[in-house]
Short mmCIF file of C-alpha atoms and ligand atoms in Angstrom, two decimals:
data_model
loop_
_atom_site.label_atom_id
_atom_site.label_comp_id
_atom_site.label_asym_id
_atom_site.label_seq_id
_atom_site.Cartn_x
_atom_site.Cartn_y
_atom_site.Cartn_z
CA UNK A 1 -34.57 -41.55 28.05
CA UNK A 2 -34.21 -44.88 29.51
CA UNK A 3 -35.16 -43.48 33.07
CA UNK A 4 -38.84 -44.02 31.96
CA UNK A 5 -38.78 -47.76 31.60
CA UNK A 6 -36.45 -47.41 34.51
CA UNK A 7 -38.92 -45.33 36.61
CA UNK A 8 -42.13 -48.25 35.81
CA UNK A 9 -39.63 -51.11 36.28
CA UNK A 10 -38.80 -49.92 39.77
CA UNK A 11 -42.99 -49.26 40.76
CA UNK A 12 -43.74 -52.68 39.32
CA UNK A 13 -41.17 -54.53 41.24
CA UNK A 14 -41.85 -53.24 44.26
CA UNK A 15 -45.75 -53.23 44.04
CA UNK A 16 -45.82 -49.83 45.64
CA UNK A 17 -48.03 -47.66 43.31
CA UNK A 18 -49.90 -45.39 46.16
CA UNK A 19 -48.94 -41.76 45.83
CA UNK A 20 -48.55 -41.01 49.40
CA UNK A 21 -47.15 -44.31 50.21
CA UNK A 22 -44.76 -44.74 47.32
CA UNK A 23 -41.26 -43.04 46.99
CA UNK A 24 -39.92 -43.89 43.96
CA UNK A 25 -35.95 -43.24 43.76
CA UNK A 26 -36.10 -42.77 40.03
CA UNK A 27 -34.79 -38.98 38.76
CA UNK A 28 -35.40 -38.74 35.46
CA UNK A 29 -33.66 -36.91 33.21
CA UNK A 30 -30.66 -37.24 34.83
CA UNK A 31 -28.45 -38.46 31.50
CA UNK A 32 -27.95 -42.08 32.21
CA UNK A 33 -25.26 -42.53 34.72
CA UNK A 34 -27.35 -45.05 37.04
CA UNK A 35 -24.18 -46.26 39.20
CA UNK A 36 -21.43 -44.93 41.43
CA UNK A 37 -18.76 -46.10 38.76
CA UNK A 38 -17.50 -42.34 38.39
CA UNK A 39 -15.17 -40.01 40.52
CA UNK A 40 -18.42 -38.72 43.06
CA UNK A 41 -18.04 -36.51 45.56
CA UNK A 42 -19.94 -37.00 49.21
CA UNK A 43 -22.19 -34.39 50.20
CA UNK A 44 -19.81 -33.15 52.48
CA UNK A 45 -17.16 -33.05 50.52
CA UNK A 46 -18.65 -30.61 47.77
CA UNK A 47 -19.71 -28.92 50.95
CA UNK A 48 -16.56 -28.55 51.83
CA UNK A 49 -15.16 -27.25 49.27
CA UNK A 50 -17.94 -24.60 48.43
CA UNK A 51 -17.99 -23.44 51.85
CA UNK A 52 -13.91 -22.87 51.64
CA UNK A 53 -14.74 -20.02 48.63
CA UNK A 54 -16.80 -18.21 50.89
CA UNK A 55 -16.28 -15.42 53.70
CA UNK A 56 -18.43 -12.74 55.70
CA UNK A 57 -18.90 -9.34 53.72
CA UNK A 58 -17.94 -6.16 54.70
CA UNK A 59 -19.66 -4.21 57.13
CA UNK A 60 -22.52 -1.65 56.26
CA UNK A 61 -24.62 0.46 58.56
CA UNK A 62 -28.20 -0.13 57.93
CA UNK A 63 -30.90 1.19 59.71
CA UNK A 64 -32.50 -0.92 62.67
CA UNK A 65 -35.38 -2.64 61.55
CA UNK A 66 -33.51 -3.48 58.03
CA UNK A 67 -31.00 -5.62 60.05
CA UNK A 68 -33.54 -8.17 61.39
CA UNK A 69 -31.87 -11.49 60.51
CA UNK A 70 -28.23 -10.55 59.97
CA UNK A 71 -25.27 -10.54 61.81
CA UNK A 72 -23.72 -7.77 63.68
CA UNK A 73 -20.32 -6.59 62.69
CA UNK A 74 -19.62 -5.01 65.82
CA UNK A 75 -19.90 -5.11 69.86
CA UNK A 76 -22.46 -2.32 70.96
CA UNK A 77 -21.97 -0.93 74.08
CA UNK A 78 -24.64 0.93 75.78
CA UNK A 79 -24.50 4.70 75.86
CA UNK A 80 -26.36 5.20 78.54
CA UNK A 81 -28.08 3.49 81.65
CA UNK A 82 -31.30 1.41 81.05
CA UNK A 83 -33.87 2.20 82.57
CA UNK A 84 -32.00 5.53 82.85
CA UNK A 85 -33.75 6.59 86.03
CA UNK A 86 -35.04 4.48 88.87
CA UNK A 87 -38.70 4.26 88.59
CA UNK A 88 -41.79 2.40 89.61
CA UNK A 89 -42.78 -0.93 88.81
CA UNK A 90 -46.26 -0.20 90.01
CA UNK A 91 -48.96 2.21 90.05
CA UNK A 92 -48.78 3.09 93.37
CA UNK A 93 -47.37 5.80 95.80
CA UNK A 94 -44.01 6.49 96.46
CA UNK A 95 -43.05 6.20 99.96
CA UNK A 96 -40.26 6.53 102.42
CA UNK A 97 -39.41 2.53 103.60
CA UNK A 98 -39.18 3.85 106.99
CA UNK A 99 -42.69 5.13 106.78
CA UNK A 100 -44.50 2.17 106.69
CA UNK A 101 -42.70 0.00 108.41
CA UNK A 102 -45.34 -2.31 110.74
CA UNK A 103 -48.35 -1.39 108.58
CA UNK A 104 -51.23 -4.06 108.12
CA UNK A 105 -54.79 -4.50 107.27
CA UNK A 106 -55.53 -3.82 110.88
CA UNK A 107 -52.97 -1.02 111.55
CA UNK A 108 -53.03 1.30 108.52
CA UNK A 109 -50.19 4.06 108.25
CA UNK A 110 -51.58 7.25 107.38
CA UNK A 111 -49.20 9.70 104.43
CA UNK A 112 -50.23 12.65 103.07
CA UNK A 113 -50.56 12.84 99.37
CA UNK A 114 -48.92 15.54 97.75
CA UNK A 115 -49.09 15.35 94.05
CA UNK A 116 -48.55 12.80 91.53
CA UNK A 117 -46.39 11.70 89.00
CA UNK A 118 -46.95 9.91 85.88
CA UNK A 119 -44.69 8.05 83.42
CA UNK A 120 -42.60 10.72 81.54
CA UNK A 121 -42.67 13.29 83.78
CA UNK A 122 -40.31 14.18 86.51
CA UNK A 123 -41.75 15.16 90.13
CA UNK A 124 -40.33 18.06 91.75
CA UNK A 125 -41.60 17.57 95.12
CA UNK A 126 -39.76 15.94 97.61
CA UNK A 127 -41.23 12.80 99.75
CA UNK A 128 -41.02 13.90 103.09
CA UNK A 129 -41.59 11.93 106.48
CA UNK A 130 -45.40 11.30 106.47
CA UNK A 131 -46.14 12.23 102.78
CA UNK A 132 -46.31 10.38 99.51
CA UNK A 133 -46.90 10.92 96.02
CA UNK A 134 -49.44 9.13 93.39
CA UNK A 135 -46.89 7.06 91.10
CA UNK A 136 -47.81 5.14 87.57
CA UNK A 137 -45.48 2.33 86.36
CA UNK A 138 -42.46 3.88 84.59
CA UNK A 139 -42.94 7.15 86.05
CA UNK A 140 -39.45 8.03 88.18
CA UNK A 141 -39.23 7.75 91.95
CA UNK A 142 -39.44 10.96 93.56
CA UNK A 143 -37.10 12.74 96.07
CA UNK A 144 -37.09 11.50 99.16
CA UNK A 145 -38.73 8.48 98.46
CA UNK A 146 -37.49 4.32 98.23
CA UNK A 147 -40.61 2.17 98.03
CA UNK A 148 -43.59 2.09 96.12
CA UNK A 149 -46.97 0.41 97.56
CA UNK A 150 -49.22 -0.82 95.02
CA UNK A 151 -53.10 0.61 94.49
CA UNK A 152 -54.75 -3.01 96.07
CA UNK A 153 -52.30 -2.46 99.29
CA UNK A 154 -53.73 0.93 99.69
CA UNK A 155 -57.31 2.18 100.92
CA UNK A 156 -57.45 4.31 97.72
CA UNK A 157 -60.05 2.53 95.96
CA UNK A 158 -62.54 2.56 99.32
CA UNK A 159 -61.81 6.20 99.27
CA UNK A 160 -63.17 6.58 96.08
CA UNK A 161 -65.94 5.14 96.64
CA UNK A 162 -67.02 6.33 99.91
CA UNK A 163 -65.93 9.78 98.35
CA UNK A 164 -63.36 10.51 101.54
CA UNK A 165 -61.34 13.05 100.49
CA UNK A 166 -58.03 11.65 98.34
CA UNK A 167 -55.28 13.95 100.09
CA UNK A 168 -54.78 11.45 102.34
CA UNK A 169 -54.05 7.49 101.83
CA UNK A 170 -54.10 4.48 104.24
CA UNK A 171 -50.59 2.21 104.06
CA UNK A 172 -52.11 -1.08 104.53
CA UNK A 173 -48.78 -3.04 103.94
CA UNK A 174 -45.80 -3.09 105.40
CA UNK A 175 -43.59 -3.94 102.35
CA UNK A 176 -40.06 -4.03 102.86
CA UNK A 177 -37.82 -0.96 101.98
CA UNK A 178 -37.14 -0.56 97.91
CA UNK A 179 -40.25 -2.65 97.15
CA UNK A 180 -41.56 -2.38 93.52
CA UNK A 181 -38.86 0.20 92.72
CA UNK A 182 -36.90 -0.33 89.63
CA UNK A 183 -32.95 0.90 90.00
CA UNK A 184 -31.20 3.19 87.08
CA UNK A 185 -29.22 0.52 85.35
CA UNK A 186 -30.92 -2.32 86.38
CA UNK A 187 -31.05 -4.09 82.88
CA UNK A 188 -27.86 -1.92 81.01
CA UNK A 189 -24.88 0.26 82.51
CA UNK A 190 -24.04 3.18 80.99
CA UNK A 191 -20.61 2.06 79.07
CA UNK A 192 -21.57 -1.97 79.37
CA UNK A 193 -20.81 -4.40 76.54
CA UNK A 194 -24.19 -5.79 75.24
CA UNK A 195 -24.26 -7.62 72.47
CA UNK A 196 -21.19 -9.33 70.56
CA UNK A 197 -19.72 -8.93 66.87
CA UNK A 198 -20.96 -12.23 65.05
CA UNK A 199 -24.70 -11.91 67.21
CA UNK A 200 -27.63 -13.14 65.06
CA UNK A 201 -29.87 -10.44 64.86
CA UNK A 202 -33.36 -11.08 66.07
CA UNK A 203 -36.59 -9.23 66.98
CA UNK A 204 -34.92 -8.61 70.57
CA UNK A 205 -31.76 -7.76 69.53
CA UNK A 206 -33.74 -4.91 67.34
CA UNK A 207 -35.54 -4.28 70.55
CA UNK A 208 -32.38 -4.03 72.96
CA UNK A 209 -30.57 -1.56 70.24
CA UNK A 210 -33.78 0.16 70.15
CA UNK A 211 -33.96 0.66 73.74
CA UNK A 212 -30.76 1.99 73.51
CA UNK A 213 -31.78 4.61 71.26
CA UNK A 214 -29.71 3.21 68.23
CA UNK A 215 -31.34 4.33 65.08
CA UNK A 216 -28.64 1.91 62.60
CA UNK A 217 -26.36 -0.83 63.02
CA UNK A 218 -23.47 -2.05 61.70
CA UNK A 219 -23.95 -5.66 59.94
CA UNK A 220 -22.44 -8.01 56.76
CA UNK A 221 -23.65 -6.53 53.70
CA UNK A 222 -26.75 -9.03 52.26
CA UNK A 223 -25.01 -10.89 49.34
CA UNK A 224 -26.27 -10.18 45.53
CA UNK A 225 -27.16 -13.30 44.13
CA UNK A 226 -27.03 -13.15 40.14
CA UNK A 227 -29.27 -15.91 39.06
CA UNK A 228 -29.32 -17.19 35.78
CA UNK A 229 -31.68 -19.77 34.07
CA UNK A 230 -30.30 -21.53 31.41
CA UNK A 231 -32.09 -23.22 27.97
CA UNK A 232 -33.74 -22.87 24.85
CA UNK A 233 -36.84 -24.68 26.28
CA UNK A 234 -37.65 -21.76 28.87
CA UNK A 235 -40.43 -19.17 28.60
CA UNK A 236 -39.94 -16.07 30.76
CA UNK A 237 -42.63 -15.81 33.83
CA UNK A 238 -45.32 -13.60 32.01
CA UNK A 239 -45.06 -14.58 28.08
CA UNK A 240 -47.29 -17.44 26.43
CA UNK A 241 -45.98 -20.61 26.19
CA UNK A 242 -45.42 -22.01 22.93
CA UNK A 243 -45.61 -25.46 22.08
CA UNK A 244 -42.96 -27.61 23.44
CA UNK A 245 -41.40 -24.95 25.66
CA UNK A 246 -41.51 -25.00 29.51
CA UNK A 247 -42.13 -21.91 32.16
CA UNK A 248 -39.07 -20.68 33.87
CA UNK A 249 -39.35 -21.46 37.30
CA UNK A 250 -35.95 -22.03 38.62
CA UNK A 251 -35.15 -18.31 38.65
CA UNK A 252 -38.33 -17.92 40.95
CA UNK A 253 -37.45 -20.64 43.22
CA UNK A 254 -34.42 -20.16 43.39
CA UNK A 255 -34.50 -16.33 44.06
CA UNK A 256 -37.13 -17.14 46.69
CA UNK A 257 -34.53 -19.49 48.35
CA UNK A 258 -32.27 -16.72 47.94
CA UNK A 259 -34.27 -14.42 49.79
CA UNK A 260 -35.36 -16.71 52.05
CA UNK A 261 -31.69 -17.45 53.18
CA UNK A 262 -31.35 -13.77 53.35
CA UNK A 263 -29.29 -13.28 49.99
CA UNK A 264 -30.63 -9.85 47.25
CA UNK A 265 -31.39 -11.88 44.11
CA UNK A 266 -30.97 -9.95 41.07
CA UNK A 267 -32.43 -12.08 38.32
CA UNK A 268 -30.65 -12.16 34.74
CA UNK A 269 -33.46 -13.44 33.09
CA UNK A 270 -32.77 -16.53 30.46
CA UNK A 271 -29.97 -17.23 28.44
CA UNK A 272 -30.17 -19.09 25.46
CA UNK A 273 -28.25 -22.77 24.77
CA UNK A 274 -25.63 -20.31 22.25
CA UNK A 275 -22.36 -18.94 23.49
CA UNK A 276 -23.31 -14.96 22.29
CA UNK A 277 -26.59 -15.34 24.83
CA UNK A 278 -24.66 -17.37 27.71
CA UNK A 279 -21.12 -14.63 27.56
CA UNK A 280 -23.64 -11.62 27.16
CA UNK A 281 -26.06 -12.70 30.55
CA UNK A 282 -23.13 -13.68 32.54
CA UNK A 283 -21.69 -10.08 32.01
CA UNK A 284 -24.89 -8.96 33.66
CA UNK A 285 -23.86 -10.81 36.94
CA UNK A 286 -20.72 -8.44 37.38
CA UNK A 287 -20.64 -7.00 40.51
CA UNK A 288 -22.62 -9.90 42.42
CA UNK A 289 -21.24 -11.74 45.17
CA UNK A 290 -22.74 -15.08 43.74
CA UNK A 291 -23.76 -16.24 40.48
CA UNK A 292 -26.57 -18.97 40.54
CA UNK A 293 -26.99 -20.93 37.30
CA UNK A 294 -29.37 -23.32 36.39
CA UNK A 295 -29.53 -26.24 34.13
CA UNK A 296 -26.39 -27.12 31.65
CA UNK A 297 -24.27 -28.53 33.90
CA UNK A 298 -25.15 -32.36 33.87
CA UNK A 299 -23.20 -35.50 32.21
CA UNK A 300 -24.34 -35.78 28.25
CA UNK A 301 -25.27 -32.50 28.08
CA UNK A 302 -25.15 -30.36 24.86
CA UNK A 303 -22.06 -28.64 26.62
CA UNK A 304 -22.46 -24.95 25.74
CA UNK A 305 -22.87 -23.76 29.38
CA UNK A 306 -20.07 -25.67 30.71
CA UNK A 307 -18.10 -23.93 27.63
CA UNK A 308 -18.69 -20.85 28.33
CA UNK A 309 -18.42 -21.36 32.15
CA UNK A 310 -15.08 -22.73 31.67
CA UNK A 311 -13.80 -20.01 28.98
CA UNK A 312 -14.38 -17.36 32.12
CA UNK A 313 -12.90 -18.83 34.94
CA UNK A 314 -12.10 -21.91 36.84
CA UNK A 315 -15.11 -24.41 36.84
CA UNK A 316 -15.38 -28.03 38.28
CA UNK A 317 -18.15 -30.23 36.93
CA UNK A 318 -19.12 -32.43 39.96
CA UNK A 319 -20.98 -35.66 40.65
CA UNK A 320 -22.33 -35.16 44.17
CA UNK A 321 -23.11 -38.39 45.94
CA UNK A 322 -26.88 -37.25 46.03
CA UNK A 323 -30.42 -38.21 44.55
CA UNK A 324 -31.88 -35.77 43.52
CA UNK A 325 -29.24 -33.08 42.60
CA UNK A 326 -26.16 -35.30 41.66
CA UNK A 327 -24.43 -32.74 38.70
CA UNK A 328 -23.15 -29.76 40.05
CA UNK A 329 -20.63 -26.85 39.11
CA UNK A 330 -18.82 -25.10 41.39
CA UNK A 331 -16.38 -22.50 40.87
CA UNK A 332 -15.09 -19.05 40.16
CA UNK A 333 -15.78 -16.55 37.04
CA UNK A 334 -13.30 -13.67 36.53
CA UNK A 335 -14.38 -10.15 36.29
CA UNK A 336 -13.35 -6.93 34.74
CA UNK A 337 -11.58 -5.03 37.34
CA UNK A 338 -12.46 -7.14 39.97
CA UNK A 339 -11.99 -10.33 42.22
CA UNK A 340 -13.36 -13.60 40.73
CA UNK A 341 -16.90 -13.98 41.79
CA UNK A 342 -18.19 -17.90 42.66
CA UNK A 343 -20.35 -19.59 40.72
CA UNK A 344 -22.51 -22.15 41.19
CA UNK A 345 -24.00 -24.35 38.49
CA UNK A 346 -27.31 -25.95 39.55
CA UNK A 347 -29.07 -29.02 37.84
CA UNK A 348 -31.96 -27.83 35.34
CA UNK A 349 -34.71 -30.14 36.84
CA UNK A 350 -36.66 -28.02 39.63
CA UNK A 351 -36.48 -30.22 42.47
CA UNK A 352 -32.69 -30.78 42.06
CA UNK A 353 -32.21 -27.03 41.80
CA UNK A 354 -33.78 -26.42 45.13
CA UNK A 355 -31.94 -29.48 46.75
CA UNK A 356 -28.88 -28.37 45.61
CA UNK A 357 -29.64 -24.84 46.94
CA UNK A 358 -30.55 -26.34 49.96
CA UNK A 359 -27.40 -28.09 50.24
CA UNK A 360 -24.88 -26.00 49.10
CA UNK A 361 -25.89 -21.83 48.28
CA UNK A 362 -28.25 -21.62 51.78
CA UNK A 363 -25.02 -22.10 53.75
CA UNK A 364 -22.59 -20.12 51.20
CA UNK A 365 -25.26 -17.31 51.71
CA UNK A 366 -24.89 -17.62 55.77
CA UNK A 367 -21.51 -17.91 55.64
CA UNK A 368 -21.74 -13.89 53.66
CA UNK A 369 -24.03 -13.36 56.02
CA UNK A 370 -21.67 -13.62 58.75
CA UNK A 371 -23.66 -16.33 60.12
CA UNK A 372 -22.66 -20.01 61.32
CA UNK A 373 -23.85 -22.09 58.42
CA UNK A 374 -25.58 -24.55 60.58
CA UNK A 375 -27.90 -27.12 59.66
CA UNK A 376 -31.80 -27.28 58.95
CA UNK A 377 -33.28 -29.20 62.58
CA UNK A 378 -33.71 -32.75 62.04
CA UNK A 379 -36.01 -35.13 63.23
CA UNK A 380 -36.09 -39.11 63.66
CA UNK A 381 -39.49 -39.98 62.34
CA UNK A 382 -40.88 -43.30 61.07
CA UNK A 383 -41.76 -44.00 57.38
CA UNK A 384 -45.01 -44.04 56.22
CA UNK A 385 -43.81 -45.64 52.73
CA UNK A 386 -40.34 -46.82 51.41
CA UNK A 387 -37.50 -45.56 50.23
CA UNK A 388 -35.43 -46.95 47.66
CA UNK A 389 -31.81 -46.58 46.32
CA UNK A 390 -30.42 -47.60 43.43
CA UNK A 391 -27.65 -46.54 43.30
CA UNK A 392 -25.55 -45.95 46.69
CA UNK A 393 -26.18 -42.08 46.92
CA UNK A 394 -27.40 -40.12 49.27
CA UNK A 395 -31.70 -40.57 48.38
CA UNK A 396 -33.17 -37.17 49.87
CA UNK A 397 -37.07 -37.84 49.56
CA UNK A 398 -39.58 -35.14 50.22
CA UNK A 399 -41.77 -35.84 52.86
CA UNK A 400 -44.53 -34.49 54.68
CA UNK A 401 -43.49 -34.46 58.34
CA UNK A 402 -46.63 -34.80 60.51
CA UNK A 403 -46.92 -36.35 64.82
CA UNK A 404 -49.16 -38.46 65.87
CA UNK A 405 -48.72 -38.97 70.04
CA UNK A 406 -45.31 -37.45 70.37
CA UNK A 407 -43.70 -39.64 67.07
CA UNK A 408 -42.95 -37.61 63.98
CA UNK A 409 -44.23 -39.34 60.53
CA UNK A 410 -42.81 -39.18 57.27
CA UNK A 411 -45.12 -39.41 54.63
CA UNK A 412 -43.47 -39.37 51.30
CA UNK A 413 -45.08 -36.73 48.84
CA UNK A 414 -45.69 -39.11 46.00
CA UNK A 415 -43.75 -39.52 42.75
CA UNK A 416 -40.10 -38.34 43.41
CA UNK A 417 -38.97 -37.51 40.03
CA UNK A 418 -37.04 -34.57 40.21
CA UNK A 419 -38.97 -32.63 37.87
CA UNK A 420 -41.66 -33.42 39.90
CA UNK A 421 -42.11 -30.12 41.48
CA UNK A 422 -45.49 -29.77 43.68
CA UNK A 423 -44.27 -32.92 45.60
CA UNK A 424 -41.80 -30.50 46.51
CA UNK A 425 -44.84 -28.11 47.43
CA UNK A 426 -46.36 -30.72 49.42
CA UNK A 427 -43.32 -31.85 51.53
CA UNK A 428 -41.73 -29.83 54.56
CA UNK A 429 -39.03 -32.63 55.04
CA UNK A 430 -36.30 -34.47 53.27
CA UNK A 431 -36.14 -37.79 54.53
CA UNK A 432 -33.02 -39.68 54.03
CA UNK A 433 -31.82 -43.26 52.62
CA UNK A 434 -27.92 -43.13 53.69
CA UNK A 435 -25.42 -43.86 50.85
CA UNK A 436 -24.96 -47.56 51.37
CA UNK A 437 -28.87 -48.67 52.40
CA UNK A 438 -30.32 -50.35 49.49
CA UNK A 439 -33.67 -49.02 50.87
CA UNK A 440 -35.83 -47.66 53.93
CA UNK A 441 -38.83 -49.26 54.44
CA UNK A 442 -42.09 -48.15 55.45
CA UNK A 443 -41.98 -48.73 59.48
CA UNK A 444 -38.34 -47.68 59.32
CA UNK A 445 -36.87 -44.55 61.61
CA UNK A 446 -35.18 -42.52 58.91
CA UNK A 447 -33.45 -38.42 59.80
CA UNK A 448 -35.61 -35.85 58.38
CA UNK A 449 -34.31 -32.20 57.57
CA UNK A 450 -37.15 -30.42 57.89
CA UNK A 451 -37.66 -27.64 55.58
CA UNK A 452 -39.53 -25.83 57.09
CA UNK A 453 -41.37 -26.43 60.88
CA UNK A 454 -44.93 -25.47 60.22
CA UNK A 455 -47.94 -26.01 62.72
CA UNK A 456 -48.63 -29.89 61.23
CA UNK A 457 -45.52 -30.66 62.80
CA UNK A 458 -45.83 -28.60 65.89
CA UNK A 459 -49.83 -29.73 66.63
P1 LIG B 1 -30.61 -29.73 31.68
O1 LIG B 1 -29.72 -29.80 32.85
O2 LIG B 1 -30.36 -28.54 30.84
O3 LIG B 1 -30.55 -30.99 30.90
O4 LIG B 1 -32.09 -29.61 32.25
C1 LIG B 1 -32.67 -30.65 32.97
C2 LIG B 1 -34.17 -30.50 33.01
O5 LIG B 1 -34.50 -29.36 33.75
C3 LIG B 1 -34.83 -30.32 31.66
O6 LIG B 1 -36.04 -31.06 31.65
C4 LIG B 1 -35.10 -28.86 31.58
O7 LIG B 1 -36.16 -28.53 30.76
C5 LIG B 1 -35.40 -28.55 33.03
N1 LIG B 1 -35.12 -27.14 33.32
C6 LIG B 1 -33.97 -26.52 33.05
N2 LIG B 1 -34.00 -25.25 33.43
C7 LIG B 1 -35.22 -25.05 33.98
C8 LIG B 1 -35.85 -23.91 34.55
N3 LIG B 1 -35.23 -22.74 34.65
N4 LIG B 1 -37.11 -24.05 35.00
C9 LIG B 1 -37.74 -25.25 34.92
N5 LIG B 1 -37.17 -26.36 34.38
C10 LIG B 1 -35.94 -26.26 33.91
MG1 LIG B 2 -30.69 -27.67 29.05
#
């Protein structure tokens, strides 16, 4: 390829040859086409377009915990009242207001204490003038009583200790009527609408349902995504490698975006570059909601995958305005008995693949989901080394995000080839050179997606 003269032209002429100071735009491999000359599509637009093909699955009920991070498909309303009974929100004793009313340090009220309740039982005695009852946090308010005085406002603990007999308590505090109780349907009324079709599911959403007593929910189905890895250079994950062939490891990463984005990957496994291989693996992916393909798909390629793509339903062959990740396929493959299922065609080199997915099948995957397909946060950080753009698209450029003082830093991870995988590794950030920049330089403020938000960032 000529992208290797290309790639040392580019270092040499810019002088930048330090590996975390250096991004260098080059992508090899990515079959010549070095200028926007050809009918490319913006980012958004193959966004677009994608994101049209997709809508939220049908309901299932799943149990509770197995819901964490999808979407409800319908409004719960409570069934009962939470907390269901007033209770205390102190261990204390339960009082009548009246009782107490004037009581101090200096003039203690004198109750009677006639039992005790604890959390999960019910008292059956009845909080008459001049008594009280021994109440734990939780535990309902007896009969009779309104108010519960804490332990500390008490002489209980003197008591104790000077082993004076603990039938009888000093009030020390005159708290105001209904202090530290709790009322039935303070947080939920029975019958009350509490969370909304379309809510995002998170740990205390589980734990309001939960409280509820809901033992399953109803939420989008996960979408199957078939993933297929396409070429005669690929070894499956577990074989030896023979000379001249390559591991698989778009199906991993890409399944591991998959369930990361909260998609079921069902991995087909590797067909070959021949039509028998490529018809008989993408009969596998019946049933899916998605097909996932790798590799195949770009300009110059030996065109058997687009072939056979194109024999079994509607494909487009796109150049996306985007380095890496500019060839992409996007469309629909027709099943036996069944709707057409949507396809998408991912470059072969690893960090285009999980650009692309980035891009494009994490927010077809939310929209299934049920979710709003919103972006990755962004930052505005400052360049630790440049940025260059050859060719007017869209330069994403993995960075490591890091802040110093309050500023966020983008430190390009080295060579940005996009077969260059462990710079992918090292980055949590895609830093961006807009379409119609030339270059960003190192000092620059560039938008970073950040990948992921780990505790470098947050320090
Ligand atoms: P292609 O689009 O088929 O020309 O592939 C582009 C580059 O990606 C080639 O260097 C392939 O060897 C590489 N590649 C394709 N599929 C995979 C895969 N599943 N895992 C790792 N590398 C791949
Ligand atoms: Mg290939």
């Amino acid at each position: 390829m000529t992208n290797d003269a290309h790639h040392g032209d580019r270092h040499d002429r810019h002088g930048h040859h330090g590996r975390h100071h250096t991004v260098d735009s080059s992508e090899s491999h990515e079959h010549g086409h070095s200028h926007a000359d050809e009918d490319m599509l913006s980012v958004e637009e193959a966004y677009e377009r994608i994101a049209a093909s997709f809508s939220r699955l049908d309901p299932v009920e799943v149990p509770l915990l197995e819901s964490l991070g999808q979407v409800l498909a319908s409004d719960v309303y409570s069934p009962l009242d939470l907390p269901p009974l007033t209770n205390s929100a102190m261990d204390g004793y339960a009082v009548r207001g009246e009782d107490i009313q004037g009581a101090g340090a200096d003039s203690p009220r004198t109750l009677e204490v006639i039992g005790l309740v604890a959390a999960g039982s019910v008292s059956d005695d009845i909080v008459r003038p001049g008594t009280s009852i021994r109440i734990m946090t939780g535990a309902p308010i007896p009969d009779g009583a309104d108010t519960v005085v804490p332990f500390e406002e008490t002489d209980e603990v003197q008591r104790r200790r000077s082993g004076a007999p603990l039938d009888q308590v000093n009030i020390l505090s005159g708290l105001p009527r209904g202090s530290n109780v709790r009322p039935a349907g303070e947080d939920v009324r029975s019958g009350e609408h509490v969370l909304t079709a379309g809510t995002l599911i998170r740990p205390s959403e589980i734990g309001v349902m939960a409280s509820l007593g809901l033992g399953t929910v109803k939420v989008a189905r996960r979408p199957v995504v078939a993933i297929l890895a396409t070429g005669d250079e690929l070894v499956a994950n577990g074989l030896p490698l023979e000379r001249g062939k390559i591991f698989d490891s778009n199906s991993f990463s890409v399944a591991a975006s998959v369930v990361a984005s909260g998609g079921v990957p069902k991995i087909l496994g590797i067909a070959r570059d021949n039509l028998d291989d490529l018809h008989r693996k993408l009969s596998e992916a019946e049933g899916s909601d998605m097909i996932i393909t790798s590799a195949g798909v770009s300009k110059g390629d030996y065109d058997i995958v687009k072939d056979v793509l194109t024999q079994r339903g509607e494909m487009n062959f796109w150049s996306v305005r985007m380095r890496p990740a500019k060839p992409l396929a996007f469309g629909h493959i027709k099943q036996e008995g069944r709707g057409p299922v949507p396809l998408m065609g991912l470059p072969g080199n690893p960090v285009s693949a999980m650009v692309a997915f980035e891009m494009f099948a994490r927010p077809a995957i939310a929209i299934m989901l049920g979710k709003q397909p919103l972006p990755r946060p962004s930052v505005e950080g400052v360049l630790t080394g440049p940025i260059y753009n050859t060719d007017g698209r869209r330069v994403y450029a993995r960075v490591e995000v890091t802040r110093d003082n309050g500023t966020y830093y983008a430190n390009p991870t080295g060579p940005q080839g996009s077969n260059i995988l462990t710079s992918m590794s090292r980055a949590n950030g895609l830093a961006i050179c807009p379409e119609d920049l030339r270059s960003k330089a190192a000092g620059e403020t560039v938008r970073i997606i950040m990948l992921d938000w780990n505790e470098e960032v947050d320090l």
